[in-house]
PDB file of C-alpha atoms in Angstrom:
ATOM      1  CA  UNK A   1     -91.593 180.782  29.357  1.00 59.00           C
ATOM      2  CA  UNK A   2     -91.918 182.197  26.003  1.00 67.00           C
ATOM      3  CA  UNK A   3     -93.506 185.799  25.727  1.00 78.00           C
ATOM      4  CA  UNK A   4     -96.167 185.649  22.569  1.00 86.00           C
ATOM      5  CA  UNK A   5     -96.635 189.083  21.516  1.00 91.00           C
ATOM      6  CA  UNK A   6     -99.834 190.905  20.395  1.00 93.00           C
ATOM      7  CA  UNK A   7     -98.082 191.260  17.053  1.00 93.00           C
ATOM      8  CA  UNK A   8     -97.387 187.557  16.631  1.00 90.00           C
ATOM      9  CA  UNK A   9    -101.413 187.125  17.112  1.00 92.00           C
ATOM     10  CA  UNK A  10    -102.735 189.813  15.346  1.00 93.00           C
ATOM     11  CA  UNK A  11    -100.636 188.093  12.151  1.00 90.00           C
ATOM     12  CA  UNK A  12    -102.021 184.793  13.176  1.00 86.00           C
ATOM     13  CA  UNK A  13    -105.747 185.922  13.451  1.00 88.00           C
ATOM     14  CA  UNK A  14    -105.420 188.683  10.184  1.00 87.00           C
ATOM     15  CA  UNK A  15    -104.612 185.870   8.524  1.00 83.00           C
ATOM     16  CA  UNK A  16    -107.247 183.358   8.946  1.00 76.00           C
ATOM     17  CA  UNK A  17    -110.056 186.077   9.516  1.00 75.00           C
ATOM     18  CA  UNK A  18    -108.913 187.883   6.465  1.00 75.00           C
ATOM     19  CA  UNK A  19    -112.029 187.247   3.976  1.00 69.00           C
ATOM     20  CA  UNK A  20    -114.199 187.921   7.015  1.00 65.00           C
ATOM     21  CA  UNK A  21    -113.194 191.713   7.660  1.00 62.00           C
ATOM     22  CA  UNK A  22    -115.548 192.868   5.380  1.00 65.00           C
ATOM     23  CA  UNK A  23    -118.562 190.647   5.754  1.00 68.00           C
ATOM     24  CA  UNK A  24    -121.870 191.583   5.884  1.00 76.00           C
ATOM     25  CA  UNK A  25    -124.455 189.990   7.747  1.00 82.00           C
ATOM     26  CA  UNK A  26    -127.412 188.724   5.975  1.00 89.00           C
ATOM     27  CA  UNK A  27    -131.322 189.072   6.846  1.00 93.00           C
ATOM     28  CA  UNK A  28    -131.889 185.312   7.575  1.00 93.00           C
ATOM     29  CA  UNK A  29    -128.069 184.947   9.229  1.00 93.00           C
ATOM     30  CA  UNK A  30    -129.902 187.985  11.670  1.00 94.00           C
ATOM     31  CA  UNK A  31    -132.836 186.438  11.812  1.00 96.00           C
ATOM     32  CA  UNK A  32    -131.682 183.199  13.080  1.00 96.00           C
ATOM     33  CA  UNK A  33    -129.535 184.801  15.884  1.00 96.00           C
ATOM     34  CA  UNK A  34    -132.897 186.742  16.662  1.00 96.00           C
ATOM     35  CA  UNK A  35    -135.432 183.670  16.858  1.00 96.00           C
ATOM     36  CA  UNK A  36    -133.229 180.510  17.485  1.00 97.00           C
ATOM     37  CA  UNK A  37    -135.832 178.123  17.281  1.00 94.00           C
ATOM     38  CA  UNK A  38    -135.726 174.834  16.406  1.00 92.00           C
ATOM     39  CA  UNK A  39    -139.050 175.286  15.185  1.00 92.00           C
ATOM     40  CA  UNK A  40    -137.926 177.408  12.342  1.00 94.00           C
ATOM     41  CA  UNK A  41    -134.353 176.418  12.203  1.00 93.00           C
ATOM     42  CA  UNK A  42    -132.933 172.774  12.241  1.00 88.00           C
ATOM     43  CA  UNK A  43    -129.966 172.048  13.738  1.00 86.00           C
ATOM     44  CA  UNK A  44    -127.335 172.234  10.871  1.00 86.00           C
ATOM     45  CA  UNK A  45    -128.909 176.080   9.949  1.00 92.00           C
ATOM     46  CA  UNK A  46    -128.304 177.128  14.022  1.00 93.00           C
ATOM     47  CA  UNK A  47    -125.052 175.286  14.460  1.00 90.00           C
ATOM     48  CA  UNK A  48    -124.041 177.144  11.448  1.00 91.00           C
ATOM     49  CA  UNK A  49    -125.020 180.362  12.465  1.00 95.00           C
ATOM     50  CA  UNK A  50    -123.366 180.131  15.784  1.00 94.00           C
ATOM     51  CA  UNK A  51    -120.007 178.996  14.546  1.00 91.00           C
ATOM     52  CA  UNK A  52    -120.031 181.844  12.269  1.00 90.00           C
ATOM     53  CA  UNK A  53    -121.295 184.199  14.694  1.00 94.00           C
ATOM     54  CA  UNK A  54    -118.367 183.284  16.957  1.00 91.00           C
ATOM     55  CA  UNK A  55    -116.017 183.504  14.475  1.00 85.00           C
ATOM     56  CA  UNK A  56    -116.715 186.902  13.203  1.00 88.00           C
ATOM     57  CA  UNK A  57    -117.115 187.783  17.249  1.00 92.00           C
ATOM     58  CA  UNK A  58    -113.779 186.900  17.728  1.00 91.00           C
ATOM     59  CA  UNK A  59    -111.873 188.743  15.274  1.00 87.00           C
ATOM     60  CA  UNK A  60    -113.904 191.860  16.136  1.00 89.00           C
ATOM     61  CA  UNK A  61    -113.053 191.691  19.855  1.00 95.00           C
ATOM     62  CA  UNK A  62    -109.070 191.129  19.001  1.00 94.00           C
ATOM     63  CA  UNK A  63    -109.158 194.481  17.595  1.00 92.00           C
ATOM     64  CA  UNK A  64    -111.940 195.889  19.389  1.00 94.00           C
ATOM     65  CA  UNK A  65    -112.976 194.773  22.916  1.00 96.00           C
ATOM     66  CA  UNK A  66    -116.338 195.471  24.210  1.00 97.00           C
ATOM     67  CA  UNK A  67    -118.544 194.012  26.827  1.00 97.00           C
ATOM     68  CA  UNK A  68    -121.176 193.763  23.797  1.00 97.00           C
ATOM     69  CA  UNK A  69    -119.101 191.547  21.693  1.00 96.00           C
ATOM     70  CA  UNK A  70    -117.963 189.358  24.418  1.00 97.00           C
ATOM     71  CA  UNK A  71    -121.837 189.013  25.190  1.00 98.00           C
ATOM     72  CA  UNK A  72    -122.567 187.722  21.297  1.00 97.00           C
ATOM     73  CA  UNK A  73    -119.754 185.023  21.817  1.00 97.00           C
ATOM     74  CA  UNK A  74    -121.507 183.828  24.873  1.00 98.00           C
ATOM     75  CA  UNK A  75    -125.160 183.977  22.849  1.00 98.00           C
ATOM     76  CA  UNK A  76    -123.625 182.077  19.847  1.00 97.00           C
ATOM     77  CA  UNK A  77    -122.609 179.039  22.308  1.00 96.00           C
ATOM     78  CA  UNK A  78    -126.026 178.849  23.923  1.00 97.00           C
ATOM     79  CA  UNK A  79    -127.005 178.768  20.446  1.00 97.00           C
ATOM     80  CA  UNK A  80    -124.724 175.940  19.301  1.00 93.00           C
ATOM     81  CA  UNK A  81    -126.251 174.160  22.525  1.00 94.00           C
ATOM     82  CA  UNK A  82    -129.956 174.338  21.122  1.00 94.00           C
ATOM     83  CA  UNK A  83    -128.082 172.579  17.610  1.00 90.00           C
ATOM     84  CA  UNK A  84    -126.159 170.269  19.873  1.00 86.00           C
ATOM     85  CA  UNK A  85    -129.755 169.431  21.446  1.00 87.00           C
ATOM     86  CA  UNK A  86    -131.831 168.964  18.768  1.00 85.00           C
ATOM     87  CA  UNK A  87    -128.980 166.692  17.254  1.00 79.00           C
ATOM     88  CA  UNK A  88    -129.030 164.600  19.813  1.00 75.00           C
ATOM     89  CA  UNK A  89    -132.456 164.562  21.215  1.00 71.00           C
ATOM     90  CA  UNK A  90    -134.611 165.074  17.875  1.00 64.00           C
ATOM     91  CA  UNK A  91    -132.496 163.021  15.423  1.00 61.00           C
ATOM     92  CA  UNK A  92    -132.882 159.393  16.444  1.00 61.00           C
ATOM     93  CA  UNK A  93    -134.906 157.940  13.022  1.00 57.00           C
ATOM     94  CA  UNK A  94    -132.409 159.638  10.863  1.00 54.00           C
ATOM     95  CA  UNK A  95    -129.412 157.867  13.009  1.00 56.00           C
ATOM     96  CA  UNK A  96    -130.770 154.673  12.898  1.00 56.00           C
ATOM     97  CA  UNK A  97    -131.033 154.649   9.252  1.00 51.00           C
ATOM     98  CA  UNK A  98    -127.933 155.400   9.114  1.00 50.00           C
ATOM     99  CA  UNK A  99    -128.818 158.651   7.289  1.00 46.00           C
ATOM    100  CA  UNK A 100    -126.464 161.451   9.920  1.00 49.00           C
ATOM    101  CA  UNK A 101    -123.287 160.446  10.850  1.00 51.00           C
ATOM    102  CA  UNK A 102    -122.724 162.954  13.977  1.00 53.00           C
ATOM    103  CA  UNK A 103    -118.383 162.157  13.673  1.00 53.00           C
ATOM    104  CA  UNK A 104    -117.396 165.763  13.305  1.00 53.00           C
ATOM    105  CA  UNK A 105    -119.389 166.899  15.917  1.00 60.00           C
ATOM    106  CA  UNK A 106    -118.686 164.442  18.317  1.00 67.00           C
ATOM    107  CA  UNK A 107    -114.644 165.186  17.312  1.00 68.00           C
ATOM    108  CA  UNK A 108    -114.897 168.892  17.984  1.00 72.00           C
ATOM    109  CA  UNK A 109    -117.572 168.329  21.021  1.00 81.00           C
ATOM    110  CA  UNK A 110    -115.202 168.864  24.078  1.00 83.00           C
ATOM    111  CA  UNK A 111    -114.591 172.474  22.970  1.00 87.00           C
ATOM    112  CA  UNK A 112    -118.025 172.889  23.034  1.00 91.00           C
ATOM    113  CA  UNK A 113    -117.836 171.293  26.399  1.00 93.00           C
ATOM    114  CA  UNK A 114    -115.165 173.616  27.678  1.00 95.00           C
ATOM    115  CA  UNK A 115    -116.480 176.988  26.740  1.00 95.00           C
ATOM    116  CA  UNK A 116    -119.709 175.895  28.120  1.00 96.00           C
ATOM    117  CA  UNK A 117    -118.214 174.760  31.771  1.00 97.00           C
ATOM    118  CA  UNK A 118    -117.049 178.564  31.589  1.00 96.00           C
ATOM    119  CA  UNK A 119    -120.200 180.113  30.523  1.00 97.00           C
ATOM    120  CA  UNK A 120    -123.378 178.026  31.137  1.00 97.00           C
ATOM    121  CA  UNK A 121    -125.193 178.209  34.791  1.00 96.00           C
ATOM    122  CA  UNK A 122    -125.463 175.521  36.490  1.00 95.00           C
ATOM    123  CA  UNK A 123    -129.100 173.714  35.652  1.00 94.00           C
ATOM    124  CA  UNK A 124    -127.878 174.296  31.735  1.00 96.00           C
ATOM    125  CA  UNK A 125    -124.459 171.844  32.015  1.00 97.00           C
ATOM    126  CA  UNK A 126    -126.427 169.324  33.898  1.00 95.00           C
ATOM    127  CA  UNK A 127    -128.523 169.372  30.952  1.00 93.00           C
ATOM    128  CA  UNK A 128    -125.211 169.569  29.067  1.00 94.00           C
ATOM    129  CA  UNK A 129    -124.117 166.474  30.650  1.00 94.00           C
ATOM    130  CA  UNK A 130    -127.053 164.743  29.613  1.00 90.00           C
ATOM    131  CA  UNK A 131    -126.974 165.674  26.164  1.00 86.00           C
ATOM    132  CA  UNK A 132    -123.206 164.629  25.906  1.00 87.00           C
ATOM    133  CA  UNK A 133    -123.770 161.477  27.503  1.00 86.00           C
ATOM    134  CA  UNK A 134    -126.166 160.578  25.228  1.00 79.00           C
ATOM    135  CA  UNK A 135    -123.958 161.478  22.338  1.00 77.00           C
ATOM    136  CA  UNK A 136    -120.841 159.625  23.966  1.00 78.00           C
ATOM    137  CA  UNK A 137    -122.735 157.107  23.933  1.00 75.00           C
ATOM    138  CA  UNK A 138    -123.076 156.764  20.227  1.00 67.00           C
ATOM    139  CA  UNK A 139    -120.361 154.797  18.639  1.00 56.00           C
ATOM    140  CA  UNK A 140    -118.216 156.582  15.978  1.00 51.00           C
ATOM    141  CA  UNK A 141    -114.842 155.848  14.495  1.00 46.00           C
ATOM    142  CA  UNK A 142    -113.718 159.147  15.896  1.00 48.00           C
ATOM    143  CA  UNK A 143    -114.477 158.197  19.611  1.00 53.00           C
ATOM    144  CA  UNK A 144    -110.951 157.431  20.336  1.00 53.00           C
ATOM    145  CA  UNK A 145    -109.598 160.710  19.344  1.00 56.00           C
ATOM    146  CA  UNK A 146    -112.051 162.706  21.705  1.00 60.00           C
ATOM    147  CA  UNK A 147    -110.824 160.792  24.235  1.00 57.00           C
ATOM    148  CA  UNK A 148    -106.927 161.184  23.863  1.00 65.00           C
ATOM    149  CA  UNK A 149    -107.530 165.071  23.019  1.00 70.00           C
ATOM    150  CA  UNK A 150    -109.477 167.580  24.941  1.00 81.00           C
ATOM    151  CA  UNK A 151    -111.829 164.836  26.293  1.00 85.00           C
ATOM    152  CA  UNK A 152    -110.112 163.863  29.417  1.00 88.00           C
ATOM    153  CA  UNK A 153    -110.150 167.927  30.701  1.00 91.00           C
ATOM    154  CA  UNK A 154    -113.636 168.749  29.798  1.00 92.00           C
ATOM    155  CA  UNK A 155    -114.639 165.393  31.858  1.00 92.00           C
ATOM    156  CA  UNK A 156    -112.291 166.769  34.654  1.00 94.00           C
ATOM    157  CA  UNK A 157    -114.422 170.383  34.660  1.00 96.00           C
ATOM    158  CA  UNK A 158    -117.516 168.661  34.881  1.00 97.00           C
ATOM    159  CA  UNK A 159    -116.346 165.896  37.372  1.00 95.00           C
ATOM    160  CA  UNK A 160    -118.768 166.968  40.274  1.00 96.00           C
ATOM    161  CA  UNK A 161    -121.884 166.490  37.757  1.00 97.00           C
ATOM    162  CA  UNK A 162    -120.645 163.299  36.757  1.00 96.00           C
ATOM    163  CA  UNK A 163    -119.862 161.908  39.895  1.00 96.00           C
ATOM    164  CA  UNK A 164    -123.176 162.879  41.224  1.00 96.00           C
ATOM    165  CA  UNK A 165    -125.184 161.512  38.137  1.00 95.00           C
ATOM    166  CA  UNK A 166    -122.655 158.309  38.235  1.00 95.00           C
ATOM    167  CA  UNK A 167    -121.678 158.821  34.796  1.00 92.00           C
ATOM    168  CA  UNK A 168    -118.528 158.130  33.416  1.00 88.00           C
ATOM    169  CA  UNK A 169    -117.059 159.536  29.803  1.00 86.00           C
ATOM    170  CA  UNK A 170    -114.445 157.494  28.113  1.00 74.00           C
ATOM    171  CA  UNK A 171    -112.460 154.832  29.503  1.00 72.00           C
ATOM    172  CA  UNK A 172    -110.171 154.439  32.860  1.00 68.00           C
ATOM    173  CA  UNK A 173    -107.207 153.130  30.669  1.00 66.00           C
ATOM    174  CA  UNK A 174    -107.787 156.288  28.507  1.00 69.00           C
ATOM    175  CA  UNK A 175    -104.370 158.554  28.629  1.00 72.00           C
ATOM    176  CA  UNK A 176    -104.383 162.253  28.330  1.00 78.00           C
ATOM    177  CA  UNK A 177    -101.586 163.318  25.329  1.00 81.00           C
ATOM    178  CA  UNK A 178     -98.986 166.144  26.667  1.00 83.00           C
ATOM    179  CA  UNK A 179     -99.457 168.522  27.589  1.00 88.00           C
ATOM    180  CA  UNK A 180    -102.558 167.646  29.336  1.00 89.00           C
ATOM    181  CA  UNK A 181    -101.664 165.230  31.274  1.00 90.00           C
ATOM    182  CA  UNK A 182     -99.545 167.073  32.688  1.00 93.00           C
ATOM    183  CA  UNK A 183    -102.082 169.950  33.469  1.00 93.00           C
ATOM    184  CA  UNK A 184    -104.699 167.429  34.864  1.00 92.00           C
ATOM    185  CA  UNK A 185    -101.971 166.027  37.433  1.00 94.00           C
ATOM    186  CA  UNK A 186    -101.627 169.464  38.970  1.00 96.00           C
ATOM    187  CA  UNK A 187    -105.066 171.554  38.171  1.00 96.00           C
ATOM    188  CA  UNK A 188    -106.634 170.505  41.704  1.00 97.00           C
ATOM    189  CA  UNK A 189    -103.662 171.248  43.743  1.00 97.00           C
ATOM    190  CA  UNK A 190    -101.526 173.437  42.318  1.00 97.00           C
ATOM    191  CA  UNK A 191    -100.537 177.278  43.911  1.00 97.00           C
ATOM    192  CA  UNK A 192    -101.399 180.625  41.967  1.00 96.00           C
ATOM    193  CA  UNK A 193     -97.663 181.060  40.997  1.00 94.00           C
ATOM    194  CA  UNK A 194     -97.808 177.803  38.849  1.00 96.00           C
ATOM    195  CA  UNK A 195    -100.731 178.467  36.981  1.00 96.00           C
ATOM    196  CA  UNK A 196     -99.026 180.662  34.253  1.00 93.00           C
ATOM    197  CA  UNK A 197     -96.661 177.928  33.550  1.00 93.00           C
ATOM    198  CA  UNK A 198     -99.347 175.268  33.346  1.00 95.00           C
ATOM    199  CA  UNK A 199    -101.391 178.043  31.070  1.00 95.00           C
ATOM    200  CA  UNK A 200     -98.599 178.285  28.970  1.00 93.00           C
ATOM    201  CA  UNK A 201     -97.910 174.357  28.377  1.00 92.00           C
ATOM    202  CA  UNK A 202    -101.075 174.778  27.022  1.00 92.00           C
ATOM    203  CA  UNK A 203    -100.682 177.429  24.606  1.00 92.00           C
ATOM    204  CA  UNK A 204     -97.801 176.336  23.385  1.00 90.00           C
ATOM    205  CA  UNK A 205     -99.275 172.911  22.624  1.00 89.00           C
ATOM    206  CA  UNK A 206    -102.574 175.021  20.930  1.00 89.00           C
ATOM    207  CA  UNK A 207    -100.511 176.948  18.614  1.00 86.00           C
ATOM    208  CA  UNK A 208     -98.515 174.473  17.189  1.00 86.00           C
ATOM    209  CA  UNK A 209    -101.380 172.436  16.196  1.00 84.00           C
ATOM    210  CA  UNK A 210    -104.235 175.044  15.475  1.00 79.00           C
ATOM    211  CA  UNK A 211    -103.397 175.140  11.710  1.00 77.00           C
ATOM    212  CA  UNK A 212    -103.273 170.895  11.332  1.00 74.00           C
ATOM    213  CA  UNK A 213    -106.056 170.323   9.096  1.00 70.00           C
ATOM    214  CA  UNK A 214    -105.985 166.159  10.820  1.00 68.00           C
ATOM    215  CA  UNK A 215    -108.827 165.265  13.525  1.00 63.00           C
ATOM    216  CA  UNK A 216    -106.046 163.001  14.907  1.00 63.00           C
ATOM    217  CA  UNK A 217    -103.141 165.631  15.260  1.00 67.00           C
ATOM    218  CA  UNK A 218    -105.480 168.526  15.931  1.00 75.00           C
ATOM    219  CA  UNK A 219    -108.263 169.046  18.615  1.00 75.00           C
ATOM    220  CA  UNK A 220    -108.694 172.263  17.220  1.00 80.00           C
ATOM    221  CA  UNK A 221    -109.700 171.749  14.058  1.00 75.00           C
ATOM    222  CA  UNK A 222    -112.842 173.684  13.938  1.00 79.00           C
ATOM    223  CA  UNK A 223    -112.163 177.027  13.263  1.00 80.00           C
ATOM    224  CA  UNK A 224    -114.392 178.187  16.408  1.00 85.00           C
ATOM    225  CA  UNK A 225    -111.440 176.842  18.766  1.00 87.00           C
ATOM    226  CA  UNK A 226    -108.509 177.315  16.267  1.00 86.00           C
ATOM    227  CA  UNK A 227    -107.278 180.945  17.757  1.00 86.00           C
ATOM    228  CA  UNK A 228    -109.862 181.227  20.644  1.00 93.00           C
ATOM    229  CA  UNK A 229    -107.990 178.578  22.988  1.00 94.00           C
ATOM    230  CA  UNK A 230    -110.520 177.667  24.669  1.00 94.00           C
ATOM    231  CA  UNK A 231    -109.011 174.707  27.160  1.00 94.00           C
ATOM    232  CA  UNK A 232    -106.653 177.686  28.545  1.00 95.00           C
ATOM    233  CA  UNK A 233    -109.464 179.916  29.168  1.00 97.00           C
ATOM    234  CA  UNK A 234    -111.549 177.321  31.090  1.00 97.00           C
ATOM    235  CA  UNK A 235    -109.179 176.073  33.260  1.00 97.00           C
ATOM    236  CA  UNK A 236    -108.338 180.023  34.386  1.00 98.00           C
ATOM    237  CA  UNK A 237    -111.741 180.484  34.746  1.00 97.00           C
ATOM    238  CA  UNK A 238    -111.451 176.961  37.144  1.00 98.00           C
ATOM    239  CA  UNK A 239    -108.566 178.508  39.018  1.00 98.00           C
ATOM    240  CA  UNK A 240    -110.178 181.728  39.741  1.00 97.00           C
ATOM    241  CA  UNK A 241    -114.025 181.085  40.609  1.00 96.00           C
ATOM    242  CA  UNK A 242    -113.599 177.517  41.320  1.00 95.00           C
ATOM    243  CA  UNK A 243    -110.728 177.071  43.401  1.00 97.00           C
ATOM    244  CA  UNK A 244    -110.257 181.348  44.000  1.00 96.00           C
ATOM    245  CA  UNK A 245    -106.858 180.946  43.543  1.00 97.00           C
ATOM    246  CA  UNK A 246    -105.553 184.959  43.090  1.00 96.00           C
ATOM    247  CA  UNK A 247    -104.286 185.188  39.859  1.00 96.00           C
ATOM    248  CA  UNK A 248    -106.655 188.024  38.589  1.00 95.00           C
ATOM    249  CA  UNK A 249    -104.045 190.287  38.527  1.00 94.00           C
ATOM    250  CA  UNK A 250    -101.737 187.779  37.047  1.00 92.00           C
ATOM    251  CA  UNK A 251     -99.554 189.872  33.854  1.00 90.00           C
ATOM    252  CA  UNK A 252     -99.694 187.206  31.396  1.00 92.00           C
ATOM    253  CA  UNK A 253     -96.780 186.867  28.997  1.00 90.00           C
ATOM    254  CA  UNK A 254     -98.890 185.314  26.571  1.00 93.00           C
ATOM    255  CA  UNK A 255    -100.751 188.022  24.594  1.00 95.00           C
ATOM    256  CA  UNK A 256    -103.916 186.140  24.080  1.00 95.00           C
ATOM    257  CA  UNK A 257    -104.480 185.250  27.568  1.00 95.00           C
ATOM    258  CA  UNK A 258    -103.638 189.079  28.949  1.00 95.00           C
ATOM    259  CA  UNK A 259    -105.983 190.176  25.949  1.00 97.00           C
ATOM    260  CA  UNK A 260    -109.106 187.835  27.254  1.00 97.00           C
ATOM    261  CA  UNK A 261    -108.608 187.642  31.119  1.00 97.00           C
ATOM    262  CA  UNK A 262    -110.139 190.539  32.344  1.00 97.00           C
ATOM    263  CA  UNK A 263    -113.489 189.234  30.532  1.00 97.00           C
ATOM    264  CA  UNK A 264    -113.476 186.073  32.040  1.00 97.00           C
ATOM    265  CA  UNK A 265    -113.605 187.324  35.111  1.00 96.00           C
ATOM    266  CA  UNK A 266    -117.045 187.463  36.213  1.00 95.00           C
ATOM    267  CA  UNK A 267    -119.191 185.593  38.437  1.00 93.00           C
ATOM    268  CA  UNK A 268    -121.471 184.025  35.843  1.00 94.00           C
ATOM    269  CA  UNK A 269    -122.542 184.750  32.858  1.00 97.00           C
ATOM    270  CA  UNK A 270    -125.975 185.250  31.345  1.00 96.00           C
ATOM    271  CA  UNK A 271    -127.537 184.588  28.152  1.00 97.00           C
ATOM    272  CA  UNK A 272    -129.840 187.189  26.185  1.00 97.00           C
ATOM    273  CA  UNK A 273    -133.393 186.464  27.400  1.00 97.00           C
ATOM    274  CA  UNK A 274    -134.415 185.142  24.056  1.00 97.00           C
ATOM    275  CA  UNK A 275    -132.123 182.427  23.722  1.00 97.00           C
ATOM    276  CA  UNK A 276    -132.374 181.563  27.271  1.00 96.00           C
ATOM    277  CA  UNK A 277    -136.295 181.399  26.329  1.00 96.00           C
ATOM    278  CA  UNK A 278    -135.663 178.714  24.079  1.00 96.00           C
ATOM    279  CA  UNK A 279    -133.233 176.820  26.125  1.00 96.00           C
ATOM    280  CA  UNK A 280    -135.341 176.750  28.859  1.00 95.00           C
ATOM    281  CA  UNK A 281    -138.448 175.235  26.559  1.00 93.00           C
ATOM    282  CA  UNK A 282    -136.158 172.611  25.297  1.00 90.00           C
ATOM    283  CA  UNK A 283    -137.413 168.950  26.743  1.00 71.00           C
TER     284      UNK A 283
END
């Protein structure tokens, strides 16, 4: 198992957060995070906002942990969900005329999917479900990828949902890629001394592909999942709460995984009252 120091990431994240260290929020930027509403805001203004939000979240917790930082990440995601919503539920003219073309959303929509099976409650991802099946539903030329990429793990997270809703997302014949294949085999059975080894598969298979620039080559394309590997937290967070396997404790070798662990620990999470607000007025 390779051992992925802190001062491997810190190189990795200094470098691609560089031109954000000294950026300064604007009033609207604030303003938006303050009063997400789709009544204000439409969807591309609030997805924006959130991606940036957890971008500039992320490199301040690498340095700087804090409950309060950890807390915007979780806000910016419930944002992201009011843009996924209104893009999928408000949009339909502007589809039709073939006016929005959704294919970058839909490609980079199971890391959405997984952050959200680690944060959301439970009434929000059987809205999420909803909202994704609806989306899944609409044919793009990117379909295939999401289905050969992070696709087949985010469906496996939400399997109880979609089993009870009957829903199915993708195809039977559809083939995880390595390494997750290999971590779907084994996530519903396997012991607490395997899971670092299964966790590290998919690190490995994270970092050698966050910097590809190709939808095809790289599920990890937007920068929101590029150094925040998401997939790895979410199925730790499915070990632990899910399945109570005890690995809270576990020393990670890897130093993103030790650096992130003892946040995902908790129960559930909530969201700030005015975001949950406007989730919960959504139709």
């Amino acid at each position: 198992m390779k051992k992925r120091t802190r001062a491997e990431y810190t190189k990795r994240i200094d470098k691609v957060f560089s031109n954000r260290k000294g950026y300064t929020h604007g009033a609207e930027y604030l303003e938006r995070l303050a009063n997400p509403s789709l009544e204000k805001w439409n969807f591309i203004q609030l997805d924006t906002v959130a991606r940036m939000e957890s971008y500039v979240c992320q490199l301040q917790f690498w340095h700087n942990p804090s409950p309060e930082l950890f807390q915007r990440m979780v806000d910016a995601l419930h944002i992201q969900y009011i843009a996924y919503w209104s893009m999928w539920k408000k949009n339909e003219e502007l589809r039709a005329e073939k006016k929005l073309t959704l294919s970058s959303e839909l490609t980079t929509l199971p890391g959405f999917l997984l952050a959200m099976a680690m944060f959301a409650d439970d009434m929000l991802k059987e809205r999420i479900v909803d909202v994704t099946t609806e989306a899944l539903n609409y044919k793009t030329r990117n379909q295939f990828k999401l289905h050969v990429t992070t696709l087949p793990l985010a469906t496996f997270l939400y399997q109880d949902i979609l089993t009870r809703k009957g829903v199915i997302w993708g195809k039977k014949e559809d083939v995880p890629i390595a390494p997750y294949d290999k971590v779907l085999a084994n996530a519903a059975t396997c012991s607490a001394e395997e899971v670092e080894d299964l966790l590290d598969d998919l690190m490995t298979y994270h970092l050698k592909t966050y910097h590809n620039d190709s939808f095809i080559a790289n599920p990890f394309t937007d920068p929101t999942w590029s150094l925040f590997p998401v997939e790895a937290f979410a199925l730790y967070r499915y070990w632990l709460i899910k399945r109570n396997l005890d690995i809270a404790n576990l020393q990670f070798s890897d130093a993103m995984l030790a650096h992130y662990a003892p946040y995902l620990q908790q129960a559930e999470y909530k969201v700030s009252p005015h975001i949950q607000k406007i989730i919960d007025g959504l139709e």
